[in-house]
Amino acid sequence: MLSHVVAGARERARVAVVAAIKAAARRHLAQEGAAGLSLRAVARELDMVSSAIYRYFASRDELLTALIVDGYSDLATAAERAVARAGTDPREVWRAACRAIRDWARRHPHEYALLYGSPVPGYAAPPDTIDPATRVYAALAAGLRLAGPRPPTPAPVATVARDAEAVAEALGLEVDAGRVVRLLAASTQLFGLVSFELFGHTKGVVSDHDAFFADRVDAMADDLAL
Amino acid sequence: MLSHVVAGARERARVAVVAAIKAAARRHLAQEGAAGLSLRAVARELDMVSSAIYRYFASRDELLTALIVDGYSDLATAAERAVARAGTDPREVWRAACRAIRDWARRHPHEYALLYGSPVPGYAAPPDTIDPATRVYAALAAGLRLAGPRPPTPAPVATVARDAEAVAEALGLEVDAGRVVRLLAASTQLFGLVSFELFGHTKGVVSDHDAFFADRVDAMADDLAL
DNA sequence: TGTACATCAGTGAACGCGCGTTCACTGATGTAC
DNA sequence: TGTACATCAGTGAACGCGCGTTCACTGATGTAC
């Protein structure tokens, strides 16, 4: 729609206020967590009356959804940029994607928790969140895509192989099912590492998180034959 | 203290009420999540007046702490029992521990989220939670302990090696640093897999979670040389 | 064994607070003729 | 270009609700002599 390109003053003001609300909500998130996100608190911070928020978001859940979609998009963009900067060496591309995701998570711990932590009770993520979430996995798959076919690994059982082939298809990977399963596992490993670090489960165990993370990213690269 | 063994009626009643409060709180947790756990709702369910709860717990946070400690203990006990049942084959012991953790998590998704999901905002876990949490990792290490020294792996950088040696010491493992790092990684991988499954991140990707999980548990066993 | 006293569980009212959402409204900004 | 009308942003009051925590209290249960 042209109205999005040549916007009138009203439209531009609206976009600005929506952005301000989301920014304030993000700040609020950092203090109270997702479950405690309050429309009234957000309105207060913007010197608005609480009911004014309803001009921009139909409900608290709709604002939450916007934050989640923005979060995935922001994270995906960070990963994609890192991948683009990393050149064409598959292992470097993999490293760049992993590092970008961890760095983003450390910079935005509460948004990370919103995306990959406990689900918000009573809130069901709508389908709008699927696409940006998929972009993150696509960035993680970039190294394998660059590397092309890999030495085959033992095939997983049929049900798993079928899932793996669907994933390969969706991400444009020409890789055997076993390797795709390893990529899925590497993703859960990656988010497991980041979650443990951010949520405090490695307190008193791991002291040099940078080195530990780098070590494991390379181990995963080996496993993926990158 | 003897009073814990030969308890009077008052003491026995007290223990029973504490248990009832925790049970109700756990049920409430399942509906509202940790952030929404409400003393008043718990009291209502037990047909008590809300202030009566304060005879048993000094504050909401103290009740939360009790739930967390119980959660880790319960999970650790489940893992330890599975390990004990599994016999002496290291790989079987490893499989049993992993399966027990996943099964417990699926049976208690909200307690799992309380333990391994996003931290509760404004709540700092007290040191009481460390011991039972460590028992879980000890159960995961049982396979490696049984297997004894493994073929050495490339040594990690010094800071990581030092952490690994401290962990080996604490868990009573006679294993090289590289292998200990792999065990730590396997733990984060395990909890990453379980979290992704429970928190819905594999929706539309993995259809046969049992098979996928079993496949990865064996891959980790290979990596640990079990 | 019987009695006096201390301990404890549970009550009910209250404090002060914050929340999401609705509604009728005012006034400013844009649009169509 | 000027005017009439429609659209929209933001206001302020209100609804009905739930929360954690404190406090003075009643009555039952245990303990010491």
Coordinates of C-alpha atoms (C1' of nucleotides) in Angstrom, one line a residue:
Chain A
M1 CA 0.0 0.0 0.0
L2 CA 1.2 3.4 -1.0
S3 CA 0.1 4.8 2.4
H4 CA 3.0 3.1 3.9
V5 CA 5.5 4.8 1.7
V6 CA 4.1 8.3 1.4
A7 CA 2.8 8.6 4.8
G8 CA 0.8 11.6 6.1
A9 CA 1.7 13.3 9.4
R10 CA -1.0 11.3 11.2
E11 CA 0.5 8.0 9.9
R12 CA 4.0 9.1 10.8
A13 CA 3.0 10.1 14.3
R14 CA 1.2 6.7 14.7
V15 CA 4.3 4.8 13.7
A16 CA 6.4 6.8 16.2
V17 CA 4.0 6.2 19.1
V18 CA 3.8 2.5 18.3
A19 CA 7.6 2.4 18.4
A20 CA 7.7 4.4 21.7
I21 CA 5.2 2.0 23.3
K22 CA 7.2 -1.0 22.3
A23 CA 10.5 0.5 23.5
A24 CA 9.0 1.3 26.9
A25 CA 7.5 -2.1 27.1
R26 CA 10.9 -3.6 26.3
R27 CA 12.4 -1.6 29.1
H28 CA 9.6 -2.7 31.4
L29 CA 10.2 -6.3 30.4
A30 CA 13.7 -6.0 31.7
Q31 CA 12.5 -5.2 35.2
E32 CA 9.4 -7.3 35.7
G33 CA 9.6 -10.1 33.2
A34 CA 7.0 -11.0 30.6
A35 CA 4.4 -12.1 33.1
G36 CA 4.6 -8.7 34.8
L37 CA 4.4 -6.6 31.7
S38 CA 1.8 -4.0 32.5
L39 CA 0.0 -1.7 30.1
R40 CA -0.5 0.9 32.8
A41 CA 3.2 1.0 33.7
V42 CA 4.0 1.4 30.0
A43 CA 1.5 4.2 29.7
R44 CA 2.8 5.9 32.8
E45 CA 6.3 5.9 31.4
L46 CA 5.1 7.6 28.3
D47 CA 3.0 10.2 30.2
M48 CA -0.1 8.8 28.6
V49 CA -3.3 7.7 30.3
S50 CA -3.6 4.0 30.3
S51 CA -6.6 3.8 28.0
A52 CA -4.7 5.6 25.3
I53 CA -2.6 2.5 24.7
Y54 CA -5.8 0.9 23.3
R55 CA -5.6 3.2 20.3
Y56 CA -2.4 1.2 19.3
F57 CA -2.8 -2.3 20.7
A58 CA -6.1 -4.0 21.2
S59 CA -4.9 -5.8 24.3
R60 CA -1.9 -6.7 26.5
D61 CA -1.5 -9.9 24.5
E62 CA -1.3 -8.1 21.3
L63 CA 1.5 -5.9 22.6
L64 CA 3.3 -9.1 23.9
T65 CA 3.0 -10.6 20.4
A66 CA 4.5 -7.5 18.8
L67 CA 7.4 -7.7 21.2
I68 CA 8.0 -11.4 20.4
V69 CA 7.8 -10.9 16.7
D70 CA 10.2 -7.9 17.0
G71 CA 12.5 -10.0 19.2
Y72 CA 12.8 -12.9 16.7
S73 CA 13.3 -10.4 13.8
D74 CA 15.9 -8.5 15.6
L75 CA 17.8 -11.7 16.6
A76 CA 17.5 -13.1 13.1
T77 CA 18.7 -9.9 11.6
A78 CA 21.8 -9.9 13.8
A79 CA 22.5 -13.5 12.9
E80 CA 22.0 -12.9 9.2
R81 CA 24.3 -9.9 9.2
A82 CA 27.0 -11.8 11.0
V83 CA 26.6 -14.6 8.4
A84 CA 26.9 -12.1 5.6
R85 CA 30.0 -10.6 7.1
A86 CA 31.7 -13.9 7.6
G87 CA 32.4 -14.6 4.0
T88 CA 32.2 -18.1 2.4
D89 CA 34.1 -20.4 4.7
P90 CA 31.5 -22.7 6.1
R91 CA 33.1 -23.1 9.6
E92 CA 33.5 -19.3 9.9
V93 CA 29.9 -18.8 8.9
W94 CA 28.8 -21.3 11.5
R95 CA 30.9 -19.6 14.2
A96 CA 29.6 -16.2 13.2
A97 CA 26.0 -17.3 13.5
C98 CA 26.5 -18.9 16.9
R99 CA 28.4 -15.9 18.2
A100 CA 25.8 -13.5 17.0
I101 CA 23.0 -15.3 18.7
R102 CA 24.9 -15.5 22.0
D103 CA 25.9 -11.9 21.8
W104 CA 22.4 -10.8 21.1
A105 CA 21.1 -12.9 24.0
R106 CA 23.6 -11.3 26.3
R107 CA 22.7 -7.8 25.2
H108 CA 18.9 -8.5 25.5
P109 CA 18.6 -11.1 28.3
H110 CA 14.9 -10.4 29.0
E111 CA 13.9 -10.5 25.4
Y112 CA 15.8 -13.7 25.0
A113 CA 13.9 -15.1 28.0
L114 CA 10.7 -14.0 26.4
L115 CA 11.6 -15.9 23.2
Y116 CA 13.3 -19.0 24.5
G117 CA 12.5 -19.2 28.3
S118 CA 9.3 -20.5 29.9
P119 CA 6.1 -19.9 28.0
V120 CA 4.0 -17.0 29.3
P121 CA 1.1 -18.7 31.1
G122 CA -2.3 -18.0 29.4
Y123 CA -0.6 -16.7 26.3
A124 CA -0.6 -18.7 23.1
A125 CA 1.9 -17.5 20.5
P126 CA 0.1 -16.7 17.2
P127 CA 1.3 -17.9 13.8
D128 CA 2.9 -14.5 13.1
T129 CA 5.8 -15.6 15.3
I130 CA 6.7 -18.6 13.2
D131 CA 8.3 -16.8 10.2
P132 CA 10.8 -14.7 12.1
A133 CA 11.7 -17.6 14.4
T134 CA 12.5 -19.7 11.3
R135 CA 14.8 -17.0 10.0
V136 CA 17.0 -17.6 13.0
Y137 CA 17.3 -21.3 12.2
A138 CA 18.0 -20.5 8.6
A139 CA 21.0 -18.3 9.6
L140 CA 22.3 -21.3 11.7
A141 CA 21.9 -23.5 8.6
A142 CA 23.9 -21.1 6.4
G143 CA 27.2 -22.8 7.0
L144 CA 25.9 -26.2 6.0
R145 CA 24.2 -24.8 2.9
L146 CA 27.5 -23.2 1.9
A147 CA 29.4 -26.5 2.4
G148 CA 27.0 -28.5 0.3
P149 CA 26.8 -32.3 0.5
R150 CA 28.7 -33.7 3.5
P151 CA 30.1 -37.2 4.1
P152 CA 26.9 -39.2 5.0
T153 CA 26.2 -40.2 8.5
P154 CA 24.3 -43.3 9.7
A155 CA 20.7 -42.8 8.8
P156 CA 18.3 -42.1 11.7
V157 CA 15.1 -44.1 12.2
A158 CA 12.4 -43.5 9.6
T159 CA 10.2 -41.0 11.5
V160 CA 13.2 -38.9 12.4
A161 CA 14.6 -39.1 8.8
R162 CA 11.3 -37.9 7.4
D163 CA 11.3 -34.8 9.7
A164 CA 14.9 -34.2 8.8
E165 CA 14.2 -34.3 5.1
A166 CA 11.3 -31.8 5.5
V167 CA 13.7 -29.5 7.4
A168 CA 16.3 -29.8 4.7
E169 CA 13.7 -29.0 2.0
A170 CA 12.5 -25.9 4.0
L171 CA 16.0 -24.6 4.6
G172 CA 17.3 -25.5 1.1
L173 CA 19.9 -27.9 2.4
E174 CA 21.4 -30.6 0.2
V175 CA 22.5 -32.7 3.1
D176 CA 21.7 -36.3 4.3
A177 CA 19.1 -36.8 7.0
G178 CA 21.6 -37.7 9.7
R179 CA 23.5 -34.5 9.2
V180 CA 20.3 -32.5 9.4
V181 CA 19.5 -34.2 12.7
R182 CA 22.9 -33.1 13.9
L183 CA 22.1 -29.5 12.9
L184 CA 18.8 -29.6 14.9
A185 CA 20.7 -31.0 17.8
A186 CA 23.4 -28.4 17.5
S187 CA 20.6 -25.7 17.6
T188 CA 19.2 -27.1 20.8
Q189 CA 22.8 -27.4 22.1
L190 CA 23.4 -23.8 21.3
F191 CA 20.3 -22.5 22.9
G192 CA 20.9 -24.8 25.9
L193 CA 24.4 -23.3 26.3
V194 CA 23.1 -19.7 26.1
S195 CA 20.1 -20.4 28.4
F196 CA 22.3 -22.1 31.1
E197 CA 24.7 -19.1 30.9
L198 CA 22.0 -16.5 31.1
F199 CA 19.7 -18.2 33.6
G200 CA 22.6 -18.8 36.0
H201 CA 22.9 -22.6 35.9
T202 CA 26.6 -22.5 35.2
K203 CA 27.3 -20.3 38.2
G204 CA 30.2 -21.8 40.2
V205 CA 30.9 -24.2 37.3
V206 CA 32.0 -22.3 34.2
S207 CA 34.1 -19.3 34.8
D208 CA 35.3 -18.4 31.3
H209 CA 32.1 -18.5 29.3
D210 CA 33.7 -17.1 26.2
A211 CA 36.2 -19.9 26.0
F212 CA 33.8 -22.6 26.9
F213 CA 31.3 -21.4 24.3
A214 CA 34.0 -21.1 21.6
D215 CA 35.2 -24.6 22.4
R216 CA 31.7 -26.1 22.0
V217 CA 30.9 -24.2 18.9
D218 CA 34.0 -25.7 17.3
A219 CA 33.0 -29.2 18.5
M220 CA 29.6 -28.7 16.9
A221 CA 31.3 -27.6 13.7
D222 CA 33.3 -30.8 13.8
D223 CA 30.2 -32.8 14.3
L224 CA 28.6 -31.1 11.3
A225 CA 31.7 -31.7 9.2
L226 CA 32.2 -28.0 8.6
Chain B
M1 CA 16.6 -33.5 66.7
L2 CA 14.4 -36.2 68.2
S3 CA 11.4 -34.1 67.7
H4 CA 11.6 -34.9 64.0
V5 CA 11.5 -38.6 64.7
V6 CA 9.1 -38.9 67.6
A7 CA 6.8 -36.1 66.6
G8 CA 3.9 -34.9 68.7
A9 CA 0.4 -34.5 67.2
R10 CA 1.0 -30.8 66.7
E11 CA 4.3 -31.4 64.8
R12 CA 2.7 -34.1 62.7
A13 CA -0.2 -31.7 61.8
R14 CA 2.2 -29.0 60.9
V15 CA 4.1 -31.3 58.5
A16 CA 0.9 -32.3 56.9
V17 CA -0.3 -28.7 56.4
V18 CA 3.1 -27.7 55.0
A19 CA 2.8 -30.6 52.5
A20 CA -0.8 -29.6 51.6
I21 CA 0.3 -26.0 51.0
K22 CA 3.1 -27.1 48.8
A23 CA 0.9 -29.5 46.9
A24 CA -1.7 -26.8 46.3
A25 CA 1.0 -24.3 45.3
R26 CA 2.3 -26.9 42.8
R27 CA -1.2 -27.3 41.3
H28 CA -1.5 -23.5 41.1
L29 CA 1.9 -23.2 39.4
A30 CA 0.6 -25.4 36.6
Q31 CA -2.1 -22.9 35.8
E32 CA -0.6 -19.5 36.3
G33 CA 3.2 -20.1 36.2
A34 CA 5.7 -19.1 38.8
A35 CA 5.2 -15.3 38.4
G36 CA 1.5 -15.7 39.1
L37 CA 1.8 -18.0 42.1
S38 CA -0.5 -16.4 44.7
L39 CA -0.7 -17.1 48.4
R40 CA -4.3 -16.1 48.5
A41 CA -5.2 -18.5 45.8
V42 CA -3.4 -21.3 47.6
A43 CA -5.2 -20.5 50.8
R44 CA -8.5 -20.4 49.1
E45 CA -7.9 -23.9 47.7
L46 CA -7.2 -25.2 51.2
D47 CA -10.2 -23.4 52.7
M48 CA -7.9 -21.3 54.8
V49 CA -7.9 -17.6 55.3
S50 CA -4.9 -16.1 53.5
S51 CA -3.1 -14.9 56.6
A52 CA -3.0 -18.5 58.0
I53 CA -0.3 -19.3 55.4
Y54 CA 2.0 -17.1 57.3
R55 CA 2.1 -19.6 60.1
Y56 CA 4.0 -21.9 57.7
F57 CA 5.9 -19.7 55.3
A58 CA 7.2 -16.2 56.1
S59 CA 6.5 -14.9 52.6
R60 CA 5.7 -15.8 49.0
D61 CA 9.3 -16.0 48.2
E62 CA 9.9 -18.6 50.9
L63 CA 7.2 -20.8 49.5
L64 CA 8.7 -20.4 46.0
T65 CA 12.1 -21.5 47.4
A66 CA 10.5 -24.5 49.0
L67 CA 9.0 -25.5 45.7
I68 CA 12.3 -25.1 43.9
V69 CA 14.2 -27.1 46.4
D70 CA 11.5 -29.8 46.3
G71 CA 11.6 -29.7 42.5
Y72 CA 15.3 -30.3 42.2
S73 CA 15.2 -33.0 44.9
D74 CA 12.3 -34.8 43.2
L75 CA 14.0 -34.7 39.8
A76 CA 17.3 -35.8 41.3
T77 CA 15.6 -38.7 43.1
A78 CA 14.0 -39.8 39.9
A79 CA 17.3 -39.7 38.1
E80 CA 19.2 -41.5 40.8
R81 CA 16.6 -44.3 41.0
A82 CA 16.8 -44.8 37.2
V83 CA 20.6 -44.9 37.5
A84 CA 20.4 -47.5 40.3
R85 CA 18.0 -49.6 38.3
A86 CA 20.1 -49.4 35.1
G87 CA 22.9 -51.7 36.4
T88 CA 26.5 -51.3 35.6
D89 CA 26.7 -50.8 31.8
P90 CA 27.9 -47.1 31.4
R91 CA 25.9 -46.5 28.3
E92 CA 22.7 -47.9 29.8
V93 CA 23.3 -45.8 32.9
W94 CA 23.7 -42.7 30.8
R95 CA 20.5 -43.5 28.8
A96 CA 18.6 -44.1 32.0
A97 CA 19.6 -40.8 33.5
C98 CA 18.7 -38.9 30.4
R99 CA 15.4 -40.6 30.0
A100 CA 14.5 -40.1 33.6
I101 CA 15.1 -36.4 33.4
R102 CA 13.0 -36.1 30.2
D103 CA 10.2 -38.2 31.6
W104 CA 10.1 -36.2 34.8
A105 CA 10.0 -32.9 32.9
R106 CA 7.1 -34.2 30.8
R107 CA 5.2 -35.2 33.9
H108 CA 5.9 -31.9 35.6
P109 CA 6.2 -29.3 32.9
H110 CA 5.6 -26.3 35.1
E111 CA 8.0 -27.4 37.8
Y112 CA 10.5 -28.0 35.1
A113 CA 9.9 -24.5 33.8
L114 CA 10.4 -23.2 37.3
L115 CA 13.7 -24.9 37.6
Y116 CA 15.2 -24.5 34.1
G117 CA 13.1 -21.8 32.4
S118 CA 13.3 -18.0 32.7
P119 CA 14.3 -16.8 36.2
V120 CA 11.4 -15.4 38.2
P121 CA 11.9 -11.6 38.2
G122 CA 12.7 -10.1 41.5
Y123 CA 13.5 -13.5 43.0
A124 CA 17.0 -14.6 43.8
A125 CA 17.5 -18.3 44.4
P126 CA 19.1 -18.8 47.8
P127 CA 22.0 -21.2 48.3
D128 CA 19.7 -23.9 49.6
T129 CA 18.9 -24.7 46.0
I130 CA 22.5 -25.5 45.0
D131 CA 22.8 -29.0 46.6
P132 CA 19.7 -30.6 45.2
A133 CA 20.5 -29.1 41.8
T134 CA 24.0 -30.6 41.9
R135 CA 22.5 -34.1 42.6
V136 CA 20.9 -33.9 39.2
Y137 CA 24.3 -33.4 37.5
A138 CA 25.8 -36.1 39.6
A139 CA 23.2 -38.6 38.3
L140 CA 24.1 -37.5 34.8
A141 CA 27.8 -38.2 35.5
A142 CA 27.1 -41.7 36.9
G143 CA 27.8 -43.3 33.5
L144 CA 31.2 -41.7 33.1
R145 CA 32.1 -42.5 36.7
L146 CA 31.3 -46.1 36.1
A147 CA 33.3 -46.2 32.9
G148 CA 36.4 -44.9 34.5
P149 CA 39.2 -43.2 32.5
R150 CA 38.4 -42.7 28.9
P151 CA 40.6 -42.3 25.8
P152 CA 41.8 -38.7 26.2
T153 CA 40.5 -35.9 24.0
P154 CA 42.3 -32.7 22.9
A155 CA 42.8 -30.6 26.0
P156 CA 40.7 -27.4 26.1
V157 CA 42.2 -24.0 26.8
A158 CA 43.6 -23.5 30.3
T159 CA 40.7 -21.6 31.9
V160 CA 38.2 -24.2 30.7
A161 CA 40.5 -27.1 31.7
R162 CA 40.7 -25.7 35.2
D163 CA 36.9 -25.5 35.5
A164 CA 36.6 -29.0 34.1
E165 CA 39.1 -30.4 36.7
A166 CA 37.1 -28.7 39.5
V167 CA 33.9 -30.4 38.2
A168 CA 35.7 -33.8 37.9
E169 CA 36.9 -33.4 41.5
A170 CA 33.4 -32.4 42.8
L171 CA 31.7 -35.3 41.0
G172 CA 34.4 -37.9 41.7
L173 CA 35.3 -38.4 38.1
E174 CA 38.6 -39.8 36.9
V175 CA 38.4 -38.4 33.4
D176 CA 40.5 -36.0 31.4
A177 CA 39.4 -32.4 31.2
G178 CA 38.3 -32.6 27.6
R179 CA 35.8 -35.3 28.4
V180 CA 34.4 -33.4 31.4
V181 CA 33.8 -30.5 29.1
R182 CA 31.9 -32.9 26.8
L183 CA 29.8 -34.0 29.8
L184 CA 29.0 -30.4 30.6
A185 CA 28.1 -29.8 27.0
A186 CA 25.9 -32.9 27.0
S187 CA 24.0 -31.6 30.0
T188 CA 23.2 -28.3 28.3
Q189 CA 22.3 -30.3 25.2
L190 CA 20.0 -32.5 27.2
F191 CA 18.2 -29.6 28.9
G192 CA 18.2 -27.8 25.5
L193 CA 16.4 -30.7 23.9
V194 CA 13.9 -31.0 26.8
S195 CA 13.2 -27.3 26.9
F196 CA 12.7 -27.0 23.1
E197 CA 10.3 -29.9 23.3
L198 CA 8.4 -28.6 26.3
F199 CA 8.3 -25.0 25.4
G200 CA 7.1 -25.7 21.9
H201 CA 10.0 -24.8 19.7
T202 CA 10.0 -28.0 17.8
K203 CA 6.4 -27.7 16.8
G204 CA 6.1 -28.4 13.1
V205 CA 9.7 -29.6 13.0
V206 CA 10.1 -32.8 15.1
S207 CA 7.1 -35.1 15.1
D208 CA 8.6 -38.2 16.9
H209 CA 10.1 -36.7 20.0
D210 CA 10.9 -40.1 21.5
A211 CA 12.9 -41.3 18.6
F212 CA 14.7 -38.0 18.1
F213 CA 15.6 -37.9 21.8
A214 CA 16.8 -41.4 21.8
D215 CA 18.9 -40.8 18.7
R216 CA 20.6 -37.8 20.4
V217 CA 21.2 -39.5 23.7
D218 CA 23.1 -42.2 21.9
A219 CA 25.0 -39.6 19.9
M220 CA 26.0 -38.0 23.2
A221 CA 27.0 -41.4 24.6
D222 CA 29.3 -41.8 21.6
D223 CA 30.8 -38.4 22.2
L224 CA 31.4 -39.4 25.8
A225 CA 32.9 -42.7 24.8
L226 CA 30.4 -44.6 26.8
Chain C
dT1 C1' -3.9 -37.3 87.8
dG2 C1' -5.3 -32.3 87.8
dT3 C1' -4.6 -27.7 87.1
dA4 C1' -2.4 -23.2 85.4
dC5 C1' 0.0 -21.4 82.0
dA6 C1' 2.3 -20.9 77.6
dT7 C1' 2.4 -22.0 72.9
dC8 C1' 0.5 -22.2 68.6
dA9 C1' -3.1 -22.4 64.5
dG10 C1' -6.3 -20.1 62.5
dT11 C1' -9.8 -15.9 62.0
dG12 C1' -11.5 -11.7 60.1
dA13 C1' -10.8 -7.1 59.1
dA14 C1' -8.0 -3.8 57.2
dC15 C1' -4.1 -1.3 54.6
dG16 C1' -2.5 0.3 50.4
dC17 C1' -1.6 -1.1 46.1
dG18 C1' -1.8 -2.3 41.0
dC19 C1' -4.1 -4.4 37.2
dG20 C1' -6.9 -4.8 32.2
dT21 C1' -10.5 -3.0 30.0
dT22 C1' -14.7 0.0 28.8
dC23 C1' -17.0 4.2 27.9
dA24 C1' -18.6 8.8 26.8
dC25 C1' -16.2 12.8 25.9
dT26 C1' -13.2 16.7 23.8
dG27 C1' -10.4 18.7 20.5
dA28 C1' -7.2 18.4 16.9
dT29 C1' -6.0 16.7 12.3
dG30 C1' -7.1 15.3 7.8
dT31 C1' -10.5 14.7 3.5
dA32 C1' -13.9 15.8 0.0
dC33 C1' -16.4 19.0 -2.3
Chain D
dT1 C1' -8.6 28.1 -1.6
dG2 C1' -12.4 27.6 2.0
dT3 C1' -15.6 25.2 4.4
dA4 C1' -18.3 21.1 6.4
dC5 C1' -17.7 16.8 7.9
dA6 C1' -15.5 12.5 9.3
dT7 C1' -11.7 10.5 11.4
dC8 C1' -8.7 9.8 14.9
dA9 C1' -5.7 10.5 19.5
dG10 C1' -5.9 11.2 23.9
dT11 C1' -8.7 12.2 28.4
dG12 C1' -10.6 11.0 32.9
dA13 C1' -13.6 8.4 35.5
dA14 C1' -15.2 4.1 36.6
dC15 C1' -15.9 -1.2 36.9
dG16 C1' -14.6 -5.1 39.3
dC17 C1' -10.9 -7.6 40.5
dG18 C1' -6.8 -9.6 42.9
dC19 C1' -2.6 -9.2 45.4
dG20 C1' 1.0 -9.6 49.8
dT21 C1' 1.2 -8.5 54.3
dT22 C1' 0.0 -6.9 59.2
dC23 C1' -2.6 -7.0 63.3
dA24 C1' -5.4 -7.9 67.4
dC25 C1' -8.1 -11.6 68.5
dT26 C1' -10.1 -16.4 69.9
dG27 C1' -9.9 -21.0 71.1
dA28 C1' -7.7 -25.3 71.1
dT29 C1' -3.6 -28.0 72.1
dG30 C1' 0.4 -29.2 74.6
dT31 C1' 3.7 -28.7 78.9
dA32 C1' 5.3 -28.2 83.7
dC33 C1' 4.4 -28.6 88.2

